[in-house]
Amino acid sequence: MNSVEATVAVLAAAPEALYVASLGTATSALREASDDGPHFYFGGAMGCALGCALGVAERSPERDVICLLGDGELLMSAGSLWSLAGLAPPNLLAIVLDNSAYAITGGQPTVTDGRFARAAAALDSLASAEASTPTDTSARVADTPRPGLIQANVTLDGPLAPDPFVNPDWVLTRFEAACGVPARPDSTPRSP
Amino acid sequence: MWEHKLADALLEAGTDAGAYVPDARLRKVVSRLAEQLPLRCLTREEECVAYACGHAAAGGRPVVLMQCSGLGNALNAIGSLLIPYRIGVPLVISMRGTLGEGNPSQVPMGRATVPILNALGVQTFSVRDAAAAEGVAKGIARLAYDARSPAAAILEPELGSQRDAA
């Protein structure tokens, strides 16, 4: 299962969710799998996606929120797992696309296996699951309680496509609309 | 007291959530805000800024509070998320490392806080008394929420209540 196949499986199980995707693999995979859907794509700020998703989830308690993370991304901000457990938003699911490497910079291996599902399982309020096929990924997205974390084991892809370096105005304007935020007079959605 | 003036001005401006890493001078600001809105104590200043960016993108009006020694921890989120995505979040930063500081480890970041913020394009406004607390809080909220320009209140040592204040 590659990162796009995993993300297609996630979207099939949760088509109405609000999505936040971290820099690199997660953003490229979600752009490809959703045909540039109106999601919060990170073009930088590695390590910040789960914190951002916590803010989205707490502001939008009536919506299902899914945070797609790279494994390097989560290693950079592992403390946010504790925040996820502590705030325990009942509408937030984190999914780690775990390829054990930094794909965006050429596939350098991470320092060690993340064992993200096991780490999440150690925290009292978090549900935890692991998936290695698209079928399992869809099933775990459907049946994992929130808050929770799914470790999706994916292969290391080639060069990332589409481009993970997105236009922030394009991202934010469309994501605000997806959240039901009224458009601003200066909203000028452009290309990615 | 200045803490209530600052917190009440933020609340009046529509602030509806917040995230912070604890600091002694911020203690009463935090407790005043927490009476009225969800205020999250998170693991790292960068995470606070990221949380606020998500909250604001979903339609909220969050505030972030931190000590200046944690500003270094937050620069990735400020420089690569808050500013390029033009998300309006007022920052409240409690100073260490300036007038009267006795801890050498606080001094470099204290000296650098305002220059770093200004270099990133974040306007900074000093607060030294209760009157300024109200006006600055109101002003940074308007800059952040209405003009979508990053702005910070700088809580100076003259306000007292820092952990080792004389």
mmCIF file of C-alpha atoms in Angstrom:
data_model
loop_
_atom_site.group_PDB
_atom_site.id
_atom_site.type_symbol
_atom_site.label_atom_id
_atom_site.label_comp_id
_atom_site.label_asym_id
_atom_site.label_seq_id
_atom_site.Cartn_x
_atom_site.Cartn_y
_atom_site.Cartn_z
ATOM 1 C CA MET A 1 0.000 0.000 0.000
ATOM 2 C CA ASN A 2 1.437 3.359 -0.956
ATOM 3 C CA SER A 3 0.495 6.662 0.642
ATOM 4 C CA VAL A 4 -2.048 7.581 -2.060
ATOM 5 C CA GLU A 5 -3.774 4.183 -1.851
ATOM 6 C CA ALA A 6 -3.939 4.538 1.927
ATOM 7 C CA THR A 7 -5.397 8.042 1.633
ATOM 8 C CA VAL A 8 -7.977 6.937 -0.948
ATOM 9 C CA ALA A 9 -9.056 4.290 1.562
ATOM 10 C CA VAL A 10 -9.292 6.884 4.344
ATOM 11 C CA LEU A 11 -11.401 9.221 2.198
ATOM 12 C CA ALA A 12 -13.724 6.372 1.195
ATOM 13 C CA ALA A 13 -14.448 5.665 4.864
ATOM 14 C CA ALA A 14 -14.797 9.310 5.947
ATOM 15 C CA PRO A 15 -15.806 11.411 2.924
ATOM 16 C CA GLU A 16 -17.428 14.205 4.946
ATOM 17 C CA ALA A 17 -14.610 14.811 7.417
ATOM 18 C CA LEU A 18 -12.492 17.952 7.662
ATOM 19 C CA TYR A 19 -8.900 17.012 6.783
ATOM 20 C CA VAL A 20 -5.588 18.463 7.936
ATOM 21 C CA ALA A 21 -2.489 17.138 6.123
ATOM 22 C CA SER A 22 1.091 17.646 7.253
ATOM 23 C CA LEU A 23 3.936 18.864 5.071
ATOM 24 C CA GLY A 24 5.238 16.458 2.425
ATOM 25 C CA THR A 25 3.877 12.968 1.897
ATOM 26 C CA ALA A 26 0.530 13.613 3.589
ATOM 27 C CA THR A 27 -0.193 16.792 1.628
ATOM 28 C CA SER A 28 0.802 15.276 -1.730
ATOM 29 C CA ALA A 29 -1.162 12.090 -1.055
ATOM 30 C CA LEU A 30 -4.298 13.968 0.028
ATOM 31 C CA ARG A 31 -4.102 16.333 -2.956
ATOM 32 C CA GLU A 32 -3.855 13.337 -5.291
ATOM 33 C CA ALA A 33 -6.454 11.161 -3.548
ATOM 34 C CA SER A 34 -9.050 13.921 -3.171
ATOM 35 C CA ASP A 35 -8.431 15.693 -6.491
ATOM 36 C CA ASP A 36 -7.357 18.805 -4.577
ATOM 37 C CA GLY A 37 -10.256 18.769 -2.156
ATOM 38 C CA PRO A 38 -10.724 21.773 0.191
ATOM 39 C CA HIS A 39 -8.417 20.533 2.935
ATOM 40 C CA PHE A 40 -5.859 22.173 5.223
ATOM 41 C CA TYR A 41 -2.622 21.335 3.403
ATOM 42 C CA PHE A 42 0.615 22.239 5.158
ATOM 43 C CA GLY A 43 3.287 23.695 2.886
ATOM 44 C CA GLY A 44 5.728 24.065 5.779
ATOM 45 C CA ALA A 45 5.709 24.169 9.585
ATOM 46 C CA MET A 46 6.775 20.565 9.968
ATOM 47 C CA GLY A 47 5.556 19.235 13.309
ATOM 48 C CA CYS A 48 2.532 21.531 13.529
ATOM 49 C CA ALA A 49 -0.238 19.558 11.803
ATOM 50 C CA LEU A 50 -1.593 17.645 14.805
ATOM 51 C CA GLY A 51 -1.671 20.785 16.957
ATOM 52 C CA CYS A 52 -3.562 22.544 14.156
ATOM 53 C CA ALA A 53 -6.018 19.647 13.866
ATOM 54 C CA LEU A 54 -6.677 19.868 17.612
ATOM 55 C CA GLY A 55 -7.709 23.494 17.137
ATOM 56 C CA VAL A 56 -9.937 22.602 14.191
ATOM 57 C CA ALA A 57 -11.556 19.732 16.106
ATOM 58 C CA GLU A 58 -12.281 21.797 19.202
ATOM 59 C CA ARG A 59 -13.729 24.642 17.149
ATOM 60 C CA SER A 60 -15.838 22.229 15.038
ATOM 61 C CA PRO A 61 -17.202 19.676 17.535
ATOM 62 C CA GLU A 62 -20.025 18.682 15.203
ATOM 63 C CA ARG A 63 -17.591 17.632 12.440
ATOM 64 C CA ASP A 64 -15.437 14.543 12.086
ATOM 65 C CA VAL A 65 -11.818 15.716 11.786
ATOM 66 C CA ILE A 66 -8.972 13.624 10.392
ATOM 67 C CA CYS A 67 -5.305 14.566 10.611
ATOM 68 C CA LEU A 68 -2.993 12.894 8.088
ATOM 69 C CA LEU A 69 0.579 12.885 9.350
ATOM 70 C CA GLY A 70 3.927 11.715 8.100
ATOM 71 C CA ASP A 71 5.973 9.669 10.541
ATOM 72 C CA GLY A 72 8.832 12.190 10.509
ATOM 73 C CA GLU A 73 6.258 14.905 11.143
ATOM 74 C CA LEU A 74 4.930 13.198 14.259
ATOM 75 C CA LEU A 75 8.421 12.411 15.568
ATOM 76 C CA MET A 76 9.130 16.157 15.438
ATOM 77 C CA SER A 77 6.152 16.961 17.667
ATOM 78 C CA ALA A 78 5.405 13.764 19.554
ATOM 79 C CA GLY A 79 4.232 15.848 22.514
ATOM 80 C CA SER A 80 1.063 16.550 20.543
ATOM 81 C CA LEU A 81 0.080 12.903 21.081
ATOM 82 C CA TRP A 82 -0.151 13.725 24.777
ATOM 83 C CA SER A 83 -2.212 16.807 23.958
ATOM 84 C CA LEU A 84 -4.507 14.638 21.841
ATOM 85 C CA ALA A 85 -4.912 12.281 24.784
ATOM 86 C CA GLY A 86 -5.335 15.090 27.299
ATOM 87 C CA LEU A 87 -7.848 17.224 25.396
ATOM 88 C CA ALA A 88 -9.449 14.039 24.059
ATOM 89 C CA PRO A 89 -11.637 15.638 21.383
ATOM 90 C CA PRO A 90 -14.330 13.060 20.562
ATOM 91 C CA ASN A 91 -14.171 13.948 16.860
ATOM 92 C CA LEU A 92 -10.460 13.716 16.003
ATOM 93 C CA LEU A 93 -8.616 10.813 14.392
ATOM 94 C CA ALA A 94 -4.881 10.991 13.634
ATOM 95 C CA ILE A 95 -3.565 8.777 10.846
ATOM 96 C CA VAL A 96 0.181 8.312 10.494
ATOM 97 C CA LEU A 97 1.312 7.449 6.970
ATOM 98 C CA ASP A 98 4.338 5.538 8.195
ATOM 99 C CA ASN A 99 7.005 4.947 5.548
ATOM 100 C CA SER A 100 9.869 5.117 8.074
ATOM 101 C CA ALA A 101 11.540 7.824 6.031
ATOM 102 C CA TYR A 102 11.649 11.515 5.170
ATOM 103 C CA ALA A 103 10.201 11.243 1.668
ATOM 104 C CA ILE A 104 10.225 14.959 0.902
ATOM 105 C CA THR A 105 14.001 15.236 1.248
ATOM 106 C CA GLY A 106 14.878 12.049 -0.615
ATOM 107 C CA GLY A 107 13.887 9.124 1.589
ATOM 108 C CA GLN A 108 16.398 9.324 4.421
ATOM 109 C CA PRO A 109 15.391 6.809 7.135
ATOM 110 C CA THR A 110 13.928 8.026 10.420
ATOM 111 C CA VAL A 111 15.966 7.398 13.557
ATOM 112 C CA THR A 112 13.941 4.354 14.588
ATOM 113 C CA ASP A 113 10.617 2.629 14.013
ATOM 114 C CA GLY A 114 7.887 4.941 15.238
ATOM 115 C CA ARG A 115 5.712 2.290 16.876
ATOM 116 C CA PHE A 116 3.026 4.951 16.802
ATOM 117 C CA ALA A 117 0.103 2.587 17.364
ATOM 118 C CA ARG A 118 1.790 1.173 20.449
ATOM 119 C CA ALA A 119 2.700 4.609 21.744
ATOM 120 C CA ALA A 120 -0.906 5.764 21.332
ATOM 121 C CA ALA A 121 -2.188 2.612 23.016
ATOM 122 C CA ALA A 122 -0.105 3.492 26.068
ATOM 123 C CA LEU A 123 -2.067 6.719 26.544
ATOM 124 C CA ASP A 124 -5.264 6.176 28.484
ATOM 125 C CA SER A 125 -7.825 8.014 26.414
ATOM 126 C CA LEU A 126 -6.582 7.152 22.927
ATOM 127 C CA ALA A 127 -7.900 4.358 20.740
ATOM 128 C CA SER A 128 -5.240 2.771 18.571
ATOM 129 C CA ALA A 129 -5.071 0.618 15.452
ATOM 130 C CA GLU A 130 -2.706 -0.434 12.680
ATOM 131 C CA ALA A 131 -3.408 -1.112 8.997
ATOM 132 C CA SER A 132 -1.302 -2.334 6.093
ATOM 133 C CA THR A 133 -3.856 -2.720 3.290
ATOM 134 C CA PRO A 134 -6.451 -0.337 1.830
ATOM 135 C CA THR A 135 -9.290 -2.602 2.997
ATOM 136 C CA ASP A 136 -7.961 -2.639 6.554
ATOM 137 C CA THR A 137 -7.358 1.103 6.447
ATOM 138 C CA SER A 138 -10.971 1.844 5.486
ATOM 139 C CA ALA A 139 -12.232 -0.546 8.144
ATOM 140 C CA ARG A 140 -10.071 0.955 10.889
ATOM 141 C CA VAL A 141 -11.120 4.512 9.974
ATOM 142 C CA ALA A 142 -14.723 3.381 10.278
ATOM 143 C CA ASP A 143 -14.411 1.463 13.544
ATOM 144 C CA THR A 144 -11.664 3.211 15.547
ATOM 145 C CA PRO A 145 -13.190 5.351 18.312
ATOM 146 C CA ARG A 146 -12.230 9.023 18.542
ATOM 147 C CA PRO A 147 -9.923 10.308 19.776
ATOM 148 C CA GLY A 148 -7.668 7.763 18.193
ATOM 149 C CA LEU A 149 -4.620 7.067 16.095
ATOM 150 C CA ILE A 150 -4.147 4.710 13.164
ATOM 151 C CA GLN A 151 -0.694 3.716 12.029
ATOM 152 C CA ALA A 152 -0.989 3.078 8.293
ATOM 153 C CA ASN A 153 2.087 1.223 7.080
ATOM 154 C CA VAL A 154 2.917 2.484 3.597
ATOM 155 C CA THR A 155 5.701 2.004 1.104
ATOM 156 C CA LEU A 156 8.170 4.788 0.408
ATOM 157 C CA ASP A 157 6.975 6.497 -2.772
ATOM 158 C CA GLY A 158 9.107 8.128 -5.434
ATOM 159 C CA PRO A 159 9.200 11.918 -5.856
ATOM 160 C CA LEU A 160 6.169 13.535 -4.263
ATOM 161 C CA ALA A 161 3.375 14.570 -6.610
ATOM 162 C CA PRO A 162 1.358 16.718 -6.760
ATOM 163 C CA ASP A 163 3.553 19.467 -5.388
ATOM 164 C CA PRO A 164 3.466 19.612 -1.557
ATOM 165 C CA PHE A 165 4.437 23.298 -1.598
ATOM 166 C CA VAL A 166 0.957 24.788 -1.790
ATOM 167 C CA ASN A 167 -0.310 28.369 -2.013
ATOM 168 C CA PRO A 168 -1.444 29.293 1.531
ATOM 169 C CA ASP A 169 -4.213 31.665 0.359
ATOM 170 C CA TRP A 170 -5.655 28.935 -1.851
ATOM 171 C CA VAL A 171 -5.544 26.470 1.025
ATOM 172 C CA LEU A 172 -7.028 28.678 3.710
ATOM 173 C CA THR A 173 -9.824 30.225 1.657
ATOM 174 C CA ARG A 174 -11.129 26.826 0.591
ATOM 175 C CA PHE A 175 -10.694 25.256 4.025
ATOM 176 C CA GLU A 176 -12.577 28.111 5.697
ATOM 177 C CA ALA A 177 -15.445 27.546 3.263
ATOM 178 C CA ALA A 178 -15.385 23.807 4.057
ATOM 179 C CA CYS A 179 -15.687 24.736 7.740
ATOM 180 C CA GLY A 180 -18.644 27.017 7.005
ATOM 181 C CA VAL A 181 -16.728 30.225 7.772
ATOM 182 C CA PRO A 182 -18.205 33.189 5.829
ATOM 183 C CA ALA A 183 -16.023 34.359 2.949
ATOM 184 C CA ARG A 184 -13.917 37.453 3.518
ATOM 185 C CA PRO A 185 -13.986 40.439 1.162
ATOM 186 C CA ASP A 186 -10.319 39.852 0.376
ATOM 187 C CA SER A 187 -10.763 36.149 -0.378
ATOM 188 C CA THR A 188 -9.067 35.452 -3.666
ATOM 189 C CA PRO A 189 -8.797 31.715 -4.277
ATOM 190 C CA ARG A 190 -6.111 31.085 -6.809
ATOM 191 C CA SER A 191 -4.263 28.004 -7.965
ATOM 192 C CA PRO A 192 -2.453 25.592 -5.675
ATOM 193 C CA MET B 1 -5.391 44.949 38.177
ATOM 194 C CA TRP B 2 -3.611 44.847 34.831
ATOM 195 C CA GLU B 3 -4.245 41.125 34.349
ATOM 196 C CA HIS B 4 -8.005 41.617 34.372
ATOM 197 C CA LYS B 5 -7.804 44.694 32.130
ATOM 198 C CA LEU B 6 -5.859 42.700 29.559
ATOM 199 C CA ALA B 7 -8.029 39.594 29.749
ATOM 200 C CA ASP B 8 -11.288 41.548 29.722
ATOM 201 C CA ALA B 9 -10.198 43.562 26.674
ATOM 202 C CA LEU B 10 -9.480 40.335 24.802
ATOM 203 C CA LEU B 11 -12.852 38.915 25.809
ATOM 204 C CA GLU B 12 -14.578 42.110 24.707
ATOM 205 C CA ALA B 13 -12.823 41.792 21.334
ATOM 206 C CA GLY B 14 -14.438 38.402 20.876
ATOM 207 C CA THR B 15 -11.595 36.088 21.876
ATOM 208 C CA ASP B 16 -13.264 32.708 22.271
ATOM 209 C CA ALA B 17 -10.406 30.263 22.965
ATOM 210 C CA GLY B 18 -6.728 30.163 23.759
ATOM 211 C CA ALA B 19 -3.610 28.097 24.220
ATOM 212 C CA TYR B 20 -0.617 28.717 26.444
ATOM 213 C CA VAL B 21 2.489 27.389 28.107
ATOM 214 C CA PRO B 22 2.574 28.527 31.755
ATOM 215 C CA ASP B 23 4.451 31.561 33.034
ATOM 216 C CA ALA B 24 4.254 33.183 36.459
ATOM 217 C CA ARG B 25 3.334 36.654 35.182
ATOM 218 C CA LEU B 26 0.612 35.186 32.977
ATOM 219 C CA ARG B 27 -1.010 33.265 35.819
ATOM 220 C CA LYS B 28 -3.841 35.693 36.589
ATOM 221 C CA VAL B 29 -4.414 36.526 32.917
ATOM 222 C CA VAL B 30 -4.839 32.843 32.238
ATOM 223 C CA SER B 31 -7.184 32.278 35.179
ATOM 224 C CA ARG B 32 -9.328 35.286 34.186
ATOM 225 C CA LEU B 33 -9.616 34.095 30.584
ATOM 226 C CA ALA B 34 -10.283 30.517 31.661
ATOM 227 C CA GLU B 35 -13.392 31.671 33.516
ATOM 228 C CA GLN B 36 -14.935 32.619 30.171
ATOM 229 C CA LEU B 37 -13.458 30.408 27.459
ATOM 230 C CA PRO B 38 -11.657 27.125 26.801
ATOM 231 C CA LEU B 39 -7.973 27.756 27.470
ATOM 232 C CA ARG B 40 -5.620 24.875 26.700
ATOM 233 C CA CYS B 41 -2.284 24.302 28.407
ATOM 234 C CA LEU B 42 -0.279 22.503 25.701
ATOM 235 C CA THR B 43 3.133 20.874 25.540
ATOM 236 C CA ARG B 44 5.078 23.480 23.595
ATOM 237 C CA GLU B 45 4.690 27.059 22.360
ATOM 238 C CA GLU B 46 4.820 25.938 18.719
ATOM 239 C CA GLU B 47 1.879 23.644 19.378
ATOM 240 C CA CYS B 48 -0.044 26.552 20.905
ATOM 241 C CA VAL B 49 0.406 28.608 17.732
ATOM 242 C CA ALA B 50 -0.566 25.625 15.564
ATOM 243 C CA TYR B 51 -3.640 24.959 17.720
ATOM 244 C CA ALA B 52 -4.671 28.597 17.394
ATOM 245 C CA CYS B 53 -4.156 28.522 13.614
ATOM 246 C CA GLY B 54 -6.485 25.528 13.328
ATOM 247 C CA HIS B 55 -9.043 27.102 15.624
ATOM 248 C CA ALA B 56 -8.974 30.368 13.669
ATOM 249 C CA ALA B 57 -9.167 28.597 10.292
ATOM 250 C CA ALA B 58 -12.333 26.902 11.529
ATOM 251 C CA GLY B 59 -13.859 30.283 12.394
ATOM 252 C CA GLY B 60 -12.611 30.948 15.926
ATOM 253 C CA ARG B 61 -10.874 33.895 17.574
ATOM 254 C CA PRO B 62 -8.090 32.367 19.652
ATOM 255 C CA VAL B 63 -5.249 33.962 21.598
ATOM 256 C CA VAL B 64 -1.806 32.482 22.395
ATOM 257 C CA LEU B 65 0.095 33.254 25.591
ATOM 258 C CA MET B 66 3.694 32.320 26.360
ATOM 259 C CA GLN B 67 6.902 33.372 28.064
ATOM 260 C CA CYS B 68 9.497 34.909 25.732
ATOM 261 C CA SER B 69 11.945 32.095 26.460
ATOM 262 C CA GLY B 70 9.491 29.855 24.597
ATOM 263 C CA LEU B 71 9.318 32.089 21.559
ATOM 264 C CA GLY B 72 12.200 30.150 20.050
ATOM 265 C CA ASN B 73 10.062 27.028 20.289
ATOM 266 C CA ALA B 74 7.284 28.771 18.375
ATOM 267 C CA LEU B 75 9.182 30.290 15.443
ATOM 268 C CA ASN B 76 8.489 27.408 13.027
ATOM 269 C CA ALA B 77 4.742 27.807 13.528
ATOM 270 C CA ILE B 78 4.860 31.600 13.383
ATOM 271 C CA GLY B 79 7.138 31.829 10.358
ATOM 272 C CA SER B 80 5.827 28.919 8.296
ATOM 273 C CA LEU B 81 2.152 28.770 9.262
ATOM 274 C CA LEU B 82 0.692 31.810 11.033
ATOM 275 C CA ILE B 83 2.260 34.448 8.771
ATOM 276 C CA PRO B 84 2.204 32.840 5.300
ATOM 277 C CA TYR B 85 -1.380 31.587 5.791
ATOM 278 C CA ARG B 86 -2.391 35.082 7.015
ATOM 279 C CA ILE B 87 -4.160 33.716 10.073
ATOM 280 C CA GLY B 88 -5.008 36.345 12.656
ATOM 281 C CA VAL B 89 -3.946 35.363 16.172
ATOM 282 C CA PRO B 90 -2.928 37.861 18.859
ATOM 283 C CA LEU B 91 0.120 36.836 20.887
ATOM 284 C CA VAL B 92 0.672 37.730 24.545
ATOM 285 C CA ILE B 93 4.322 37.352 25.488
ATOM 286 C CA SER B 94 5.649 37.682 29.016
ATOM 287 C CA MET B 95 9.223 38.971 29.145
ATOM 288 C CA ARG B 96 12.150 37.434 30.945
ATOM 289 C CA GLY B 97 15.768 38.323 30.445
ATOM 290 C CA THR B 98 15.447 42.103 30.429
ATOM 291 C CA LEU B 99 15.315 44.721 33.220
ATOM 292 C CA GLY B 100 16.228 43.108 36.544
ATOM 293 C CA GLU B 101 16.844 39.608 35.228
ATOM 294 C CA GLY B 102 19.075 37.454 37.447
ATOM 295 C CA ASN B 103 19.131 34.264 35.384
ATOM 296 C CA PRO B 104 21.776 34.361 32.633
ATOM 297 C CA SER B 105 19.952 31.680 30.664
ATOM 298 C CA GLN B 106 17.011 34.022 30.161
ATOM 299 C CA VAL B 107 18.962 37.013 28.878
ATOM 300 C CA PRO B 108 19.718 36.151 25.217
ATOM 301 C CA MET B 109 16.112 35.364 24.298
ATOM 302 C CA GLY B 110 14.901 38.330 26.313
ATOM 303 C CA ARG B 111 17.196 40.602 24.338
ATOM 304 C CA ALA B 112 16.187 39.015 21.027
ATOM 305 C CA THR B 113 12.420 38.640 21.439
ATOM 306 C CA VAL B 114 11.246 41.936 19.965
ATOM 307 C CA PRO B 115 13.866 42.037 17.157
ATOM 308 C CA ILE B 116 12.949 38.465 16.136
ATOM 309 C CA LEU B 117 9.225 39.226 16.085
ATOM 310 C CA ASN B 118 9.769 42.460 14.185
ATOM 311 C CA ALA B 119 12.024 40.702 11.668
ATOM 312 C CA LEU B 120 9.179 38.283 10.984
ATOM 313 C CA GLY B 121 6.739 41.158 10.517
ATOM 314 C CA VAL B 122 4.963 40.762 13.859
ATOM 315 C CA GLN B 123 4.246 44.171 15.376
ATOM 316 C CA THR B 124 5.035 44.420 19.102
ATOM 317 C CA PHE B 125 3.468 46.702 21.719
ATOM 318 C CA SER B 126 4.833 47.074 25.245
ATOM 319 C CA VAL B 127 2.622 46.839 28.307
ATOM 320 C CA ARG B 128 3.962 48.391 31.526
ATOM 321 C CA ASP B 129 0.748 49.292 33.403
ATOM 322 C CA ALA B 130 -2.974 48.599 33.584
ATOM 323 C CA ALA B 131 -3.938 51.411 31.227
ATOM 324 C CA ALA B 132 -1.649 50.086 28.498
ATOM 325 C CA ALA B 133 -2.835 46.522 29.136
ATOM 326 C CA GLU B 134 -6.359 47.370 28.068
ATOM 327 C CA GLY B 135 -5.432 49.445 25.032
ATOM 328 C CA VAL B 136 -2.759 47.078 23.747
ATOM 329 C CA ALA B 137 -4.963 44.019 24.149
ATOM 330 C CA LYS B 138 -7.776 45.729 22.280
ATOM 331 C CA GLY B 139 -5.371 46.866 19.582
ATOM 332 C CA ILE B 140 -3.635 43.547 18.953
ATOM 333 C CA ALA B 141 -7.001 41.807 18.842
ATOM 334 C CA ARG B 142 -8.200 44.217 16.148
ATOM 335 C CA LEU B 143 -4.954 43.849 14.184
ATOM 336 C CA ALA B 144 -5.137 40.069 14.360
ATOM 337 C CA TYR B 145 -8.847 39.379 13.943
ATOM 338 C CA ASP B 146 -9.814 42.206 11.586
ATOM 339 C CA ALA B 147 -6.647 43.122 9.688
ATOM 340 C CA ARG B 148 -5.279 39.565 9.845
ATOM 341 C CA SER B 149 -1.908 40.974 10.788
ATOM 342 C CA PRO B 150 0.178 39.259 13.436
ATOM 343 C CA ALA B 151 0.638 41.359 16.569
ATOM 344 C CA ALA B 152 2.010 40.789 20.050
ATOM 345 C CA ALA B 153 1.551 42.346 23.467
ATOM 346 C CA ILE B 154 4.895 42.422 25.263
ATOM 347 C CA LEU B 155 4.410 42.158 29.029
ATOM 348 C CA GLU B 156 7.356 44.075 30.497
ATOM 349 C CA PRO B 157 9.065 43.473 33.870
ATOM 350 C CA GLU B 158 7.526 46.667 35.318
ATOM 351 C CA LEU B 159 4.257 44.723 35.597
ATOM 352 C CA GLY B 160 5.872 42.531 38.251
ATOM 353 C CA SER B 161 4.574 39.116 39.295
ATOM 354 C CA GLN B 162 7.392 37.250 37.604
ATOM 355 C CA ARG B 163 8.577 34.241 39.553
ATOM 356 C CA ASP B 164 11.712 35.849 40.975
ATOM 357 C CA ALA B 165 10.540 39.456 40.950
ATOM 358 C CA ALA B 166 11.832 41.616 43.773
#
